[in-house]
């Protein structure tokens, strides 16, 4: 349910591509989310299966630097933080734009957030958009306390329905289709 314009913006920025790999005589297609360092050099890759049936496959590629996770440098004075790249893109689809600064942690490790803030010292506002499950809420409260203490204005946003922003996007799209 991702908006084509949102997907294309990430592809054009060199932050998203599709891989095709063979394993046990089967072909698998994955979305690869690229994280670049401050010089634009790819340092991190996160794979997610494009399979919509069954269990999805997600992994950070071996040798990746988790501090340089998937992110987008926008024009706003805010930084939106997500657990997963697909949630970041879902949020952009829900809001019909890719203009804000955003980073996907690719887990609940805040190293990518620290890296992004160090590289963008003008940012003073953080919007934590982590999952609405137990681990996501716990991490959001921990990060809110940590970054508030560092002088940032921090708010926590959770989707109105579902565990994460992609589930909420799916719910919204299916509700519209049923109208």
Coordinates of N, CA and C in Angstrom, one line a residue:
X1 N 0.8 -1.2 0.0 CA 0.0 0.0 0.0 C 0.8 1.3 0.0
X2 N 2.1 1.1 -0.2 CA 3.0 2.3 -0.2 C 2.7 3.1 -1.5
X3 N 2.7 4.5 -1.3 CA 2.5 5.3 -2.5 C 3.6 5.3 -3.5
X4 N 3.3 5.2 -4.7 CA 4.3 5.0 -5.8 C 5.3 6.2 -5.7
X5 N 4.8 7.4 -5.5 CA 5.7 8.6 -5.4 C 6.7 8.5 -4.3
X6 N 6.2 8.0 -3.2 CA 7.1 7.8 -2.0 C 8.2 6.8 -2.3
X7 N 7.8 5.6 -2.9 CA 8.8 4.6 -3.3 C 9.8 5.2 -4.2
X8 N 9.3 5.9 -5.3 CA 10.2 6.4 -6.3 C 11.2 7.5 -5.7
X9 N 10.7 8.2 -4.7 CA 11.6 9.2 -4.1 C 12.8 8.5 -3.4
X10 N 12.6 7.4 -2.8 CA 13.6 6.7 -2.1 C 14.5 5.9 -3.1
X11 N 13.9 5.4 -4.2 CA 14.7 4.8 -5.3 C 15.6 5.8 -5.9
X12 N 15.1 7.0 -6.3 CA 15.9 8.1 -6.9 C 17.0 8.6 -6.0
X13 N 16.8 8.5 -4.7 CA 17.8 8.9 -3.7 C 18.9 7.9 -3.5
X14 N 18.7 6.7 -4.2 CA 19.7 5.6 -4.0 C 19.6 4.9 -2.7
X15 N 18.4 5.0 -2.0 CA 18.2 4.4 -0.7 C 17.4 3.2 -0.7
X16 N 16.9 2.8 -1.9 CA 16.0 1.6 -2.0 C 16.2 0.9 -3.3
X17 N 16.4 -0.4 -3.3 CA 16.4 -1.2 -4.5 C 15.9 -2.6 -4.3
X18 N 15.7 -3.3 -5.3 CA 15.2 -4.7 -5.2 C 16.4 -5.7 -5.5
X19 N 16.5 -6.7 -4.6 CA 17.5 -7.7 -4.9 C 16.8 -9.0 -5.3
X20 N 17.4 -9.8 -6.0 CA 16.9 -11.1 -6.4 C 18.0 -12.2 -6.1
X21 N 17.7 -13.1 -5.2 CA 18.7 -14.1 -4.8 C 18.1 -15.5 -4.9
X22 N 19.0 -16.5 -5.2 CA 18.5 -17.9 -5.3 C 19.0 -18.6 -4.0
X23 N 18.1 -19.4 -3.5 CA 18.4 -20.2 -2.3 C 17.6 -21.5 -2.4
X24 N 18.3 -22.6 -2.4 CA 17.7 -23.9 -2.5 C 16.8 -24.0 -3.8
X25 N 17.3 -23.6 -4.9 CA 16.6 -23.6 -6.2 C 15.3 -22.8 -6.2
X26 N 15.2 -21.8 -5.3 CA 14.0 -20.9 -5.3 C 14.6 -19.5 -5.5
X27 N 13.8 -18.6 -6.1 CA 14.2 -17.2 -6.3 C 13.5 -16.4 -5.3
X28 N 14.2 -15.5 -4.6 CA 13.6 -14.7 -3.5 C 13.9 -13.2 -3.9
X29 N 12.9 -12.4 -3.8 CA 13.0 -11.0 -4.0 C 12.9 -10.2 -2.7
X30 N 13.8 -9.3 -2.5 CA 13.9 -8.5 -1.3 C 14.0 -7.0 -1.6
X31 N 13.4 -6.2 -0.8 CA 13.6 -4.8 -0.8 C 14.9 -4.5 0.0
X32 N 15.8 -3.8 -0.5 CA 17.0 -3.5 0.2 C 17.0 -2.0 0.5
X33 N 17.0 -1.7 1.8 CA 17.0 -0.3 2.3 C 18.5 0.1 2.7
X34 N 19.0 1.1 2.0 CA 20.4 1.5 2.2 C 20.5 2.7 3.1
X35 N 21.5 2.5 4.0 CA 21.9 3.6 4.9 C 23.3 4.2 4.5
X36 N 23.3 5.5 4.3 CA 24.6 6.1 3.8 C 25.2 6.9 4.9
X37 N 26.5 7.1 4.9 CA 27.2 8.0 5.9 C 27.1 9.4 5.4
X38 N 27.7 10.3 6.2 CA 27.6 11.8 5.9 C 28.2 12.2 4.6
X39 N 29.0 11.3 4.0 CA 29.6 11.6 2.7 C 28.8 10.9 1.5
X40 N 27.7 10.3 1.9 CA 26.9 9.6 0.8 C 27.4 8.2 0.5
X41 N 28.3 7.7 1.2 CA 28.8 6.3 1.0 C 27.9 5.3 1.7
X42 N 27.4 4.3 0.9 CA 26.6 3.2 1.6 C 27.4 2.5 2.6
X43 N 26.8 2.4 3.8 CA 27.4 1.8 5.0 C 26.5 0.7 5.6
X44 N 25.2 0.7 5.3 CA 24.3 -0.2 5.9 C 23.3 -0.7 4.9
X45 N 22.8 -1.9 5.0 CA 21.8 -2.4 4.2 C 20.9 -3.3 5.0
X46 N 19.6 -3.1 4.9 CA 18.6 -3.8 5.6 C 17.7 -4.5 4.6
X47 N 17.6 -5.8 4.6 CA 16.7 -6.5 3.6 C 15.4 -6.9 4.3
X48 N 14.4 -6.8 3.4 CA 13.0 -7.2 3.8 C 12.4 -8.0 2.6
X49 N 11.8 -9.1 2.9 CA 11.2 -9.9 1.8 C 10.1 -9.1 1.2
X50 N 9.9 -9.3 -0.1 CA 8.7 -8.8 -0.8 C 7.5 -9.7 -0.8
X51 N 7.7 -10.9 -0.1 CA 6.7 -11.9 0.0 C 5.5 -11.3 0.8
X52 N 4.4 -11.3 0.3 CA 3.2 -10.8 1.1 C 2.5 -12.0 1.8
X53 N 2.9 -13.2 1.5 CA 2.3 -14.4 2.2 C 3.2 -15.0 3.2
X54 N 2.7 -15.4 4.3 CA 3.5 -16.1 5.3 C 4.4 -15.2 6.0
X55 N 5.4 -15.7 6.7 CA 6.3 -14.9 7.5 C 7.3 -14.1 6.6
X56 N 7.4 -12.8 7.0 CA 8.3 -12.0 6.2 C 9.8 -12.2 6.8
X57 N 10.7 -12.0 5.9 CA 12.1 -12.1 6.2 C 12.7 -10.7 6.3
X58 N 13.4 -10.4 7.4 CA 14.0 -9.1 7.7 C 15.4 -9.4 8.3
X59 N 16.4 -8.7 7.8 CA 17.8 -8.8 8.3 C 18.6 -7.7 8.0
X60 N 19.5 -7.3 8.9 CA 20.6 -6.3 8.5 C 21.7 -7.1 7.9
X61 N 22.2 -6.7 6.7 CA 23.2 -7.4 6.0 C 24.5 -7.4 6.8
X62 N 25.1 -8.6 6.8 CA 26.3 -8.7 7.6 C 27.4 -7.7 7.2
X63 N 28.1 -7.1 8.1 CA 29.1 -6.1 7.8 C 28.6 -4.7 7.8
X64 N 27.3 -4.6 7.9 CA 26.7 -3.2 7.9 C 27.0 -2.5 9.2
X65 N 27.1 -1.2 9.1 CA 27.3 -0.3 10.2 C 25.9 0.1 10.7
X66 N 25.4 -0.4 11.9 CA 24.1 -0.1 12.3 C 23.9 1.4 12.6
X67 N 25.0 2.1 12.8 CA 24.9 3.6 13.1 C 24.5 4.4 11.9
X68 N 24.7 3.8 10.7 CA 24.3 4.5 9.5 C 23.1 3.9 8.8
X69 N 22.0 3.8 9.5 CA 20.8 3.1 9.1 C 20.1 3.9 8.0
X70 N 19.1 3.3 7.5 CA 18.2 3.9 6.4 C 17.6 5.2 7.0
X71 N 17.8 6.3 6.2 CA 17.3 7.6 6.6 C 17.1 8.5 5.4
X72 N 16.4 9.6 5.7 CA 16.1 10.5 4.6 C 16.4 11.9 5.2
X73 N 17.1 12.7 4.5 CA 17.4 14.1 4.9 C 16.4 15.0 4.2
X74 N 15.5 15.6 5.0 CA 14.5 16.5 4.4 C 14.8 17.9 4.7
X75 N 13.7 18.7 4.6 CA 13.9 20.2 4.7 C 13.3 20.8 6.0
X76 N 12.7 19.9 6.8 CA 12.0 20.4 8.0 C 13.0 20.5 9.2
X77 N 12.5 21.0 10.3 CA 13.4 21.2 11.5 C 13.1 20.0 12.5
X78 N 12.4 19.0 12.0 CA 12.0 17.9 12.9 C 12.7 16.6 12.3
X79 N 12.8 15.7 13.3 CA 13.3 14.3 12.9 C 12.3 13.3 13.4
X80 N 11.8 12.5 12.5 CA 10.9 11.4 12.8 C 11.7 10.1 12.8
X81 N 11.5 9.3 13.9 CA 12.2 8.1 14.2 C 11.3 6.9 14.2
X82 N 11.7 5.9 13.4 CA 10.9 4.7 13.2 C 11.7 3.4 13.5
X83 N 11.1 2.4 13.9 CA 11.8 1.1 14.1 C 12.2 0.5 12.7
X84 N 11.4 0.5 11.7 CA 11.7 -0.1 10.5 C 11.5 0.8 9.3
X85 N 12.3 0.5 8.2 CA 12.2 1.3 7.0 C 10.8 1.3 6.4
X86 N 10.1 0.2 6.5 CA 8.7 0.1 5.9 C 7.8 1.0 6.7
X87 N 8.0 1.2 8.0 CA 7.2 2.1 8.8 C 7.4 3.5 8.4
X88 N 8.7 3.8 8.2 CA 9.1 5.2 7.7 C 8.3 5.5 6.4
X89 N 8.4 4.6 5.5 CA 7.8 4.8 4.2 C 6.3 4.8 4.3
X90 N 5.7 4.0 5.2 CA 4.3 4.0 5.4 C 3.8 5.4 5.9
X91 N 4.6 5.9 6.9 CA 4.2 7.2 7.5 C 4.3 8.3 6.4
X92 N 5.3 8.2 5.5 CA 5.4 9.2 4.4 C 4.2 9.0 3.5
X93 N 3.7 7.8 3.2 CA 2.5 7.6 2.4 C 1.3 8.2 3.1
X94 N 1.1 7.9 4.3 CA 0.0 8.5 5.1 C -0.1 10.0 5.0
X95 N 1.1 10.6 5.0 CA 1.2 12.1 5.0 C 1.5 12.7 3.6
X96 N 1.5 11.8 2.6 CA 1.7 12.2 1.2 C 2.9 13.0 0.9
X97 N 4.0 12.8 1.6 CA 5.2 13.5 1.3 C 6.5 12.9 1.9
X98 N 7.6 13.2 1.2 CA 8.9 12.8 1.7 C 9.6 14.1 1.8
X99 N 9.4 14.9 2.9 CA 10.0 16.2 3.1 C 10.7 16.3 4.4
X100 N 10.3 15.5 5.4 CA 10.8 15.6 6.7 C 12.1 14.7 6.9
X101 N 12.9 15.1 7.8 CA 14.0 14.3 8.2 C 13.5 13.0 8.9
X102 N 14.0 11.9 8.5 CA 13.5 10.6 9.1 C 14.6 9.6 9.1
X103 N 14.6 8.8 10.2 CA 15.5 7.7 10.3 C 14.8 6.5 10.8
X104 N 15.2 5.3 10.2 CA 14.7 4.0 10.7 C 15.8 3.3 11.5
X105 N 15.5 2.9 12.7 CA 16.6 2.3 13.5 C 16.9 0.9 13.1
X106 N 16.0 0.2 12.3 CA 16.2 -1.2 11.9 C 16.2 -2.1 13.1
X107 N 15.7 -1.6 14.2 CA 15.6 -2.4 15.5 C 15.2 -1.3 16.6
X108 N 15.6 -1.5 17.8 CA 15.4 -0.5 18.8 C 16.7 0.1 19.4
X109 N 17.7 -0.1 18.6 CA 19.0 0.5 19.0 C 19.1 1.9 18.5
X110 N 19.4 2.9 19.4 CA 19.3 4.3 19.0 C 20.6 4.9 18.5
X111 N 21.5 4.0 18.1 CA 22.8 4.5 17.5 C 22.5 5.2 16.2
X112 N 21.6 4.8 15.3 CA 21.3 5.6 14.1 C 20.8 7.0 14.4
X113 N 20.0 7.1 15.5 CA 19.5 8.4 15.9 C 20.6 9.3 16.4
X114 N 21.5 8.7 17.2 CA 22.7 9.5 17.6 C 23.5 10.0 16.5
X115 N 23.7 9.1 15.5 CA 24.5 9.5 14.3 C 23.8 10.6 13.5
X116 N 22.5 10.5 13.3 CA 21.8 11.5 12.5 C 21.8 12.8 13.2
X117 N 21.6 12.8 14.6 CA 21.6 14.1 15.3 C 23.0 14.7 15.3
X118 N 24.1 13.9 15.4 CA 25.4 14.5 15.4 C 25.7 15.1 14.0
X119 N 25.2 14.5 12.9 CA 25.5 15.0 11.6 C 24.5 16.2 11.3
X120 N 23.5 16.4 12.0 CA 22.5 17.5 11.8 C 22.3 18.2 13.1
X121 N 23.3 19.0 13.6 CA 23.2 19.6 14.9 C 22.1 20.7 15.0
X122 N 21.6 21.1 13.8 CA 20.5 22.2 13.9 C 19.2 21.6 14.3
X123 N 19.0 20.3 14.2 CA 17.7 19.7 14.6 C 17.6 19.6 16.1
X124 N 16.5 20.1 16.6 CA 16.2 20.1 18.1 C 14.9 19.4 18.5
X125 N 14.1 19.0 17.5 CA 12.8 18.3 17.7 C 12.8 16.9 17.2
X126 N 12.5 16.0 18.1 CA 12.4 14.6 17.7 C 11.0 14.0 17.9
X127 N 10.5 13.3 16.9 CA 9.2 12.7 17.0 C 9.4 11.2 16.9
X128 N 9.3 10.5 18.0 CA 9.5 9.1 18.1 C 8.2 8.4 17.6
X129 N 8.3 7.7 16.5 CA 7.2 7.0 15.9 C 7.4 5.5 15.9
X130 N 7.8 4.9 17.1 CA 8.1 3.5 17.2 C 6.8 2.7 17.3
X131 N 7.0 1.4 17.3 CA 5.8 0.5 17.3 C 5.0 0.7 18.5
X132 N 3.7 0.3 18.4 CA 2.8 0.5 19.6 C 2.8 -0.8 20.4
X133 N 3.7 -1.7 20.2 CA 3.8 -2.9 21.1 C 4.6 -2.6 22.3
X134 N 4.7 -3.6 23.2 CA 5.4 -3.4 24.5 C 6.9 -2.9 24.3
X135 N 7.7 -3.7 23.5 CA 9.1 -3.2 23.3 C 9.2 -1.8 22.7
X136 N 8.3 -1.5 21.7 CA 8.4 -0.2 21.1 C 8.0 0.9 22.1
X137 N 7.0 0.7 22.9 CA 6.6 1.7 23.9 C 7.7 1.9 25.0
X138 N 8.3 0.8 25.4 CA 9.4 0.9 26.4 C 10.5 1.6 25.8
X139 N 10.9 1.3 24.6 CA 12.0 2.0 23.9 C 11.7 3.5 23.8
X140 N 10.5 3.8 23.4 CA 10.1 5.2 23.2 C 10.2 6.0 24.5
X141 N 9.8 5.4 25.6 CA 9.9 6.1 26.9 C 11.4 6.3 27.3
X142 N 12.2 5.3 27.0 CA 13.6 5.4 27.3 C 14.3 6.5 26.5
X143 N 14.0 6.5 25.2 CA 14.6 7.5 24.3 C 14.1 8.8 24.6
X144 N 12.8 9.0 24.9 CA 12.2 10.3 25.3 C 13.0 10.9 26.5
X145 N 13.2 10.1 27.5 CA 13.9 10.6 28.7 C 15.4 10.9 28.3
X146 N 16.0 10.1 27.6 CA 17.4 10.3 27.2 C 17.6 11.6 26.4
X147 N 16.8 11.8 25.4 CA 17.0 12.9 24.5 C 16.4 14.2 25.0
X148 N 15.4 14.1 25.9 CA 14.9 15.3 26.6 C 16.0 15.8 27.5
X149 N 16.7 14.9 28.2 CA 17.8 15.3 29.1 C 18.9 15.9 28.3
X150 N 19.1 15.6 27.0 CA 20.1 16.2 26.2 C 19.6 17.5 25.6
X151 N 18.4 18.0 25.9 CA 18.0 19.3 25.4 C 17.1 19.3 24.2
X152 N 16.6 18.1 23.8 CA 15.8 18.0 22.6 C 14.3 18.1 23.0
X153 N 13.4 18.6 22.2 CA 12.0 18.5 22.4 C 11.6 17.2 21.8
X154 N 11.0 16.3 22.6 CA 10.7 15.0 22.2 C 9.2 14.6 22.4
X155 N 8.6 14.2 21.3 CA 7.2 13.7 21.4 C 7.1 12.2 20.9
X156 N 6.1 11.5 21.4 CA 5.9 10.1 21.0 C 4.6 10.1 20.2
X157 N 4.7 9.4 19.1 CA 3.5 9.2 18.2 C 3.3 7.7 18.0
X158 N 2.1 7.2 18.2 CA 1.8 5.9 17.9 C 0.7 5.8 16.9
X159 N 0.6 4.8 16.1 CA -0.5 4.8 15.1 C -1.8 4.6 15.8
X160 N -2.9 5.1 15.2 CA -4.2 5.1 15.8 C -4.8 3.7 15.9
X161 N -4.2 2.8 15.1 CA -4.6 1.4 15.1 C -3.5 0.5 14.6
X162 N -3.4 -0.7 15.1 CA -2.4 -1.6 14.7 C -1.1 -1.5 15.5
X163 N -0.2 -2.4 15.2 CA 1.1 -2.5 15.9 C 2.1 -1.4 15.5
X164 N 2.1 -1.1 14.2 CA 3.0 -0.2 13.6 C 2.4 0.7 12.5
X165 N 3.2 1.5 11.9 CA 2.7 2.4 10.9 C 2.3 1.7 9.6
X166 N 3.0 0.6 9.3 CA 2.6 -0.1 8.1 C 1.2 -0.8 8.3
X167 N 1.0 -1.4 9.5 CA -0.3 -2.0 9.8 C -1.4 -1.0 9.7
X168 N -1.1 0.2 10.2 CA -2.1 1.3 10.2 C -2.4 1.7 8.8
X169 N -1.4 1.8 7.9 CA -1.5 2.2 6.5 C -2.4 1.1 5.8
X170 N -2.2 -0.1 6.1 CA -3.0 -1.2 5.5 C -4.4 -1.1 5.9
X171 N -4.6 -0.9 7.2 CA -6.0 -0.7 7.7 C -6.7 0.5 7.0
X172 N -6.0 1.6 6.9 CA -6.6 2.8 6.3 C -7.0 2.5 4.8
X173 N -6.1 1.9 4.1 CA -6.3 1.6 2.7 C -7.5 0.6 2.5
X174 N -7.5 -0.4 3.3 CA -8.6 -1.4 3.2 C -9.9 -0.8 3.6
X175 N -9.9 0.1 4.6 CA -11.2 0.8 5.0 C -11.7 1.7 3.8
X176 N -10.8 2.3 3.1 CA -11.2 3.2 2.0 C -11.7 2.3 0.8
X177 N -11.1 1.1 0.6 CA -11.5 0.3 -0.4 C -12.9 -0.3 -0.2
X178 N -13.3 -0.4 1.1 CA -14.6 -1.0 1.5 C -15.7 0.1 1.5
X179 N -15.3 1.3 1.3 CA -16.3 2.4 1.3 C -17.1 2.5 0.0

